[in-house]
Each structure stands twice: as C-alpha cells, then as structure tokens.
C-alpha cells in the first residue's frame, strides 16, 4: 500500500501525465505573468482559454494545418487581450470587473460560434491532433525516453515560451520597460516610452499565450471542442502566478507541481479510493494552490503598479 | 391597468405577463393555491390537440450523452408532428428556475429537463403552473399534481456489458472512470461491476471520479492512470475514456450512447438508453388530458424498450460469450432475473 503510493513517482507514465496536464497551465501562467508584470490583472483568462480552444480547433477542422490552428488561437487571444487592454489601460476601468466581463464574453462567443457552426451534431466533430514526438536519440534514453515520447510538439513550444519569456523579461530593453511599466509607469513615461502602448501590448501578448493554453487542450490533449472543457484551468493559472512570484522559471515549476498533484491524485484514487473518499483526492491540487498562495503571498513581491491605472500627467 | 396596479401587490406584477390567459392562470395559482387545485380531485389537465408545445431545458449541451437521448426522442416526436419543440441548452443551474418559468409563462404544454441540482426550486415552479405538465430527470419522486420524474435506469444492459467485460479482461483488472459519484452514475457502475463479477469472480476494479461531466482531457488522463495500473477493459462513462483505450490498445465499454463506429475495435459492448418510451408516454398523456405526477423511471427499463444492449460484434466478442449474454438478456426481459438498483458509490477493489 505505502510502497504503491511511492511507486507511482517512479513510473515514467506518471511524469509524462504530469507534463501533459501542466502544459496548458504553463501557457496560462506565462500569459497571466506578462499581463501582471505590466500592471494589468487579466481575469479574462478563463474565457480566453475557451476562445483559444474553440478557435484553434475550428481552424484546423476547417482545413488549416495544426500550426495554423495554433496561430489562429493566438490571434483570437490577442484580440480579446486588445478588448481587455483598451478598457483597462487608457480608459482605466476596474480590472476585476472588465476581466470577468471578458471571460463571460469570450466563453459565450465561443459557445455561440460553435453552435452556429454545428447546429445539429450528435457528437462534437473530431480533428487529427498533434502526434507524439519520436526523436531518434532521445527515445532510447532510459526513463526520459518514454516520458518525452508521449509529448507533442505543442508541449515543446510551451517550454520554449518559458525560455523566451524569461530571456525577454530579464535581458532585453523591452523586458526592462515592461517590468518598469508595472512597477513605476511614471519612470517609463519620463523615458519617453508609451505606457499605454506597452501595457496594451503586454496584455495582448499575454492573452495570446493564454489562448494557446486552451488550444493545447483541443489540438493536443484531446481532439474535439466541448463546452465547459476548460473547467477552471484559467483560474488555477491566476493562483499559480502569485505562487510563481511573477517569475517564468517558478511559473514552470508551479505548473509542473500542480500537474504532478493532479496526475498523482488520479493514480492514488485507484489504489486508496476504497478507504478515503474520492473527493479528498480531487481536492488535492486545489488545496495545494491555496496552501501555496497562503505561504507565498505573505512575502509576495507584487508589481507595484498592479491594478493601478495610469493617466498621463496625473499624480 | 392604472386602477389595477394601485390595488394590490399582485396586480403590480401583471404588466410583466405577455398574454391574458397567463394572467388568469397566474391569478388562479396565486389565489386558490396549487394545493387546493389538486385537492379538487378532478382532472387538472384538459385534452389537447396535436401538436402540443414542448419545451426542454438542459444544463449541458445537446451533444452530452445523457441529454442527447432526450433531445433525440423529442426530435423524433417533432418529426412525427406530435409536438412543436423548443429547447435551451447549457443553462446554468442558477438560471434554471427562471428559464422554467419563462417556458411555463409562454404556455408550454409539457416541459422536459433535468433538475438534479435544482430539485426543490423546480418543484416550486411547477406548483405555480398547474396546467403545465413537467417531466424532469430527478433523483427524487414525483410531486403532485403535475411534476413527473424519470431517470436513466439502464442498469440492466449495464449488467450485460459487465458480463462482456468480465469475460474480455485478461489482467482481471477493469477500470471505471465516472463524472460525479451521484446515484445516476453509481447505479450503472454497480450493475456493471456485478455483471463482471457474475462471470469472473477474480476480477478487480479501479474506480476514478473526475468531478466534471465534460472534461475529456481529464477523463483521458484518468483512463491512462488506470491502464498504467493494469486495467485492460475500461468502462467509458465519460467522453475521453475511449480515446485513451484506443491509444493504448485496450478495450472499452460504452455507456448511454453507441460510439462503436467512432472507435472500431475498441468498444466491445455498449449499454444504451432510449428515451422514446418515456417521452412518447408523456406526450400521449398530455394530449389525452390524463397526465398525472408519476415516476416514469420504469419506462427506461429493458422490458419497456427504454434500455438496450447494442448488438455485439462476433469479431470482438467470442460467440459463447454472446450466447451467455443474450440468454441473460432474455431472462431480464422475461422478468426471471432482476438486476439490483444499487446507488452506493462504487469503490476500487484492487
């Protein structure tokens, strides 16, 4: 029994599942992190996930390539980001209210679009999703091989995004001004840069990443779009962003931890479900999120201008 | 109108209504009270001419397995000219009562839906519209005078698919992935497990709930976890499980709908739900003016044609197993064998 519980951690399939479950969250946390680093909380994330999942899948269904679907999803995400950014940055509306509004709008628009496109289907139409990777040398490695062999190119993109976002944020002038705009927009203005432009750009880029998280579910993890399939994944990303202290590396870690807990609870349920109610296990990943928030948020280093609208010339 | 609205609180709500007949109905319900109405004892419903107005309210999209069966039966009735059919899908439970009222106000003769999360409010709405007939999926009993209930009692074919699974497993481990551990799900899983044990006493079960009706990626992950643990037959209560089975080359058992054509060679048996007997009976009662609050559950049983076993493919199931299963099916239909209704949450036995 106890050995079984530990043995799960030694299985390659467990780690493969961890990465699969974590991938959409990696995109989501990166997206939320970029928005918040620029000073804008984006609660549109849950809806942007839905819109990305729907748009990417529909594009592929209508004949685009899989990567074409990924691009379409990103564009749709950026469009919703533009809406959120326009309302919250130059107009300075409440970021909470606008974000929830964007979630409702994006979710409903996705469902509406789906129903208009498919008024009469018995089961949702399917596409051919991303195939799993088959890299010659990698697949022969012990333990690592079977884990990597179950992933798709979309997951590789997620890991690449972590590296790119980390590099841009920490090492480029663009990253510097983006961080500054979330901490001290006056300083950015003094440098002759556009606060509005930077913030809207960051929200659009972040939203595009969020949409990729949704698209992963319909183009790689599964092969069809279902109403309600996002199932709170976006909200989890908002919590994980705080856990990550707005750092891409920690964001990856948080997403993987959450994925590991979910993969673990699915496995432990089948062993210990006879003794412990299944609901306890289902709670695990969410309990972790809350516990992590409580622990980390106490010394969280929030972007100082987070949720503070900036109006030129106003003190 | 001005005079009315100055008189009482009741009249003030009148301008909300769209037609005079509804005003009267509402006043009647308000003044006399639903209880008094049923206490009169006489027939509450008048005879109606075809097509009657039917409205359906679903909390999930019409593609969802469970709801798709109701939708299909109502579509068929519409095609026959018995009803005019309107529906709202993906209605949030918090919004359910309002949508129920709206259709009732609009004069629907029969309202069909599923009230598992709004049992009490739904019965309150029904009491306010005693001339409307309600046929609702529910875990509880009917409520007089006009609130009838149904449920997916397909435990009989589930038992039969369990027999197929019990014979098909080589590892003697069968995995079950379910949405929520509620009676409607538990009962089918329990019957399935009992069926499997009846032909293979050595079989062990893995049970996982994902706490969602509609999260195929998660259902798929749960199924992968069970396959990793040695399951070689999966009970596919949710979308996503059959996909995992197909990917890893194990077998799956379908539930409620027949998806064997989408997963050829993977799905070896399916327990199907037919809503037609339930729906047709309710429509007939409404047309004849004889609709009463009743439990329509039995119309989902095999004997009534409300449940069935999808045809077994001799290429996937050995002939002697098919023979065994069909013999048991006949016993059930003839009333010689009763499959227990067990609503307890199934537990893994590994």
PDB file of N, CA and C in Angstrom, chain A residues 57-58 61-62 114-115 117-128 218 222-226, chain B residues 63 262:
ATOM      1  N   UNK A  57      -9.209  24.853 -32.643  1.00  0.00           N
ATOM      2  CA  UNK A  57      -9.795  23.601 -33.108  1.00  0.00           C
ATOM      3  C   UNK A  57     -10.614  23.811 -34.377  1.00  0.00           C
ATOM      4  N   UNK A  58     -11.424  24.885 -34.382  1.00  0.00           N
ATOM      5  CA  UNK A  58     -12.291  25.154 -35.537  1.00  0.00           C
ATOM      6  C   UNK A  58     -11.457  25.418 -36.787  1.00  0.00           C
ATOM      7  N   UNK A  61     -10.259  22.222 -38.036  1.00  0.00           N
ATOM      8  CA  UNK A  61     -11.402  21.476 -38.589  1.00  0.00           C
ATOM      9  C   UNK A  61     -11.758  21.992 -39.985  1.00  0.00           C
ATOM     10  N   UNK A  62     -11.629  23.310 -40.168  1.00  0.00           N
ATOM     11  CA  UNK A  62     -11.979  23.909 -41.455  1.00  0.00           C
ATOM     12  C   UNK A  62     -10.868  23.767 -42.482  1.00  0.00           C
ATOM     13  N   UNK A 114     -19.649  28.020 -31.864  1.00  0.00           N
ATOM     14  CA  UNK A 114     -19.699  26.569 -32.037  1.00  0.00           C
ATOM     15  C   UNK A 114     -21.086  26.141 -32.486  1.00  0.00           C
ATOM     16  N   UNK A 115     -22.113  26.669 -31.826  1.00  0.00           N
ATOM     17  CA  UNK A 115     -23.476  26.229 -32.133  1.00  0.00           C
ATOM     18  C   UNK A 115     -23.922  26.709 -33.503  1.00  0.00           C
ATOM     19  N   UNK A 117     -21.892  27.105 -36.020  1.00  0.00           N
ATOM     20  CA  UNK A 117     -21.163  26.278 -36.969  1.00  0.00           C
ATOM     21  C   UNK A 117     -21.709  24.849 -37.006  1.00  0.00           C
ATOM     22  N   UNK A 118     -22.165  24.365 -35.847  1.00  0.00           N
ATOM     23  CA  UNK A 118     -22.635  22.972 -35.774  1.00  0.00           C
ATOM     24  C   UNK A 118     -23.994  22.907 -35.091  1.00  0.00           C
ATOM     25  N   UNK A 119     -25.049  23.282 -35.817  1.00  0.00           N
ATOM     26  CA  UNK A 119     -26.361  23.298 -35.157  1.00  0.00           C
ATOM     27  C   UNK A 119     -26.885  21.892 -34.844  1.00  0.00           C
ATOM     28  N   UNK A 120     -26.449  20.919 -35.601  1.00  0.00           N
ATOM     29  CA  UNK A 120     -27.065  19.589 -35.484  1.00  0.00           C
ATOM     30  C   UNK A 120     -26.044  18.467 -35.523  1.00  0.00           C
ATOM     31  N   UNK A 121     -25.279  18.327 -34.478  1.00  0.00           N
ATOM     32  CA  UNK A 121     -24.353  17.196 -34.463  1.00  0.00           C
ATOM     33  C   UNK A 121     -24.617  16.343 -33.229  1.00  0.00           C
ATOM     34  N   UNK A 122     -24.412  15.051 -33.380  1.00  0.00           N
ATOM     35  CA  UNK A 122     -24.650  14.143 -32.259  1.00  0.00           C
ATOM     36  C   UNK A 122     -23.458  14.137 -31.321  1.00  0.00           C
ATOM     37  N   UNK A 123     -22.270  14.044 -31.874  1.00  0.00           N
ATOM     38  CA  UNK A 123     -21.059  14.152 -31.057  1.00  0.00           C
ATOM     39  C   UNK A 123     -20.162  15.194 -31.709  1.00  0.00           C
ATOM     40  N   UNK A 124     -19.406  15.957 -30.911  1.00  0.00           N
ATOM     41  CA  UNK A 124     -18.571  17.013 -31.487  1.00  0.00           C
ATOM     42  C   UNK A 124     -17.609  16.448 -32.532  1.00  0.00           C
ATOM     43  N   UNK A 125     -17.466  17.137 -33.663  1.00  0.00           N
ATOM     44  CA  UNK A 125     -16.566  16.657 -34.711  1.00  0.00           C
ATOM     45  C   UNK A 125     -15.127  16.608 -34.209  1.00  0.00           C
ATOM     46  N   UNK A 126     -14.373  15.695 -34.775  1.00  0.00           N
ATOM     47  CA  UNK A 126     -13.008  15.490 -34.326  1.00  0.00           C
ATOM     48  C   UNK A 126     -12.010  15.926 -35.381  1.00  0.00           C
ATOM     49  N   UNK A 127     -10.800  16.211 -34.912  1.00  0.00           N
ATOM     50  CA  UNK A 127      -9.701  16.508 -35.826  1.00  0.00           C
ATOM     51  C   UNK A 127      -8.566  15.526 -35.522  1.00  0.00           C
ATOM     52  N   UNK A 128      -7.558  15.557 -36.349  1.00  0.00           N
ATOM     53  CA  UNK A 128      -6.368  14.740 -36.080  1.00  0.00           C
ATOM     54  C   UNK A 128      -5.417  15.602 -35.261  1.00  0.00           C
ATOM     55  N   UNK A 218      -7.518  21.246 -27.126  1.00  0.00           N
ATOM     56  CA  UNK A 218      -8.279  20.730 -28.258  1.00  0.00           C
ATOM     57  C   UNK A 218      -7.401  20.231 -29.401  1.00  0.00           C
ATOM     58  N   UNK A 222      -6.591  16.584 -26.480  1.00  0.00           N
ATOM     59  CA  UNK A 222      -7.780  15.933 -26.998  1.00  0.00           C
ATOM     60  C   UNK A 222      -7.963  16.358 -28.443  1.00  0.00           C
ATOM     61  N   UNK A 223      -9.029  15.912 -29.070  1.00  0.00           N
ATOM     62  CA  UNK A 223      -9.184  16.178 -30.494  1.00  0.00           C
ATOM     63  C   UNK A 223     -10.521  16.808 -30.857  1.00  0.00           C
ATOM     64  N   UNK A 224     -11.226  17.348 -29.862  1.00  0.00           N
ATOM     65  CA  UNK A 224     -12.517  17.970 -30.147  1.00  0.00           C
ATOM     66  C   UNK A 224     -12.771  19.064 -29.119  1.00  0.00           C
ATOM     67  N   UNK A 225     -13.690  19.956 -29.465  1.00  0.00           N
ATOM     68  CA  UNK A 225     -14.037  21.031 -28.541  1.00  0.00           C
ATOM     69  C   UNK A 225     -15.345  20.691 -27.830  1.00  0.00           C
ATOM     70  N   UNK A 226     -15.323  20.789 -26.515  1.00  0.00           N
ATOM     71  CA  UNK A 226     -16.518  20.544 -25.721  1.00  0.00           C
ATOM     72  C   UNK A 226     -16.810  21.785 -24.878  1.00  0.00           C
TER      73      UNK A 226
ATOM     74  N   UNK B  63     -25.071  17.748 -27.151  1.00  0.00           N
ATOM     75  CA  UNK B  63     -24.165  16.661 -27.531  1.00  0.00           C
ATOM     76  C   UNK B  63     -23.845  15.749 -26.356  1.00  0.00           C
ATOM     77  N   UNK B 262     -17.169   5.156 -33.978  1.00  0.00           N
ATOM     78  CA  UNK B 262     -16.046   6.093 -33.895  1.00  0.00           C
ATOM     79  C   UNK B 262     -14.787   5.443 -33.332  1.00  0.00           C
TER      80      UNK B 262
END
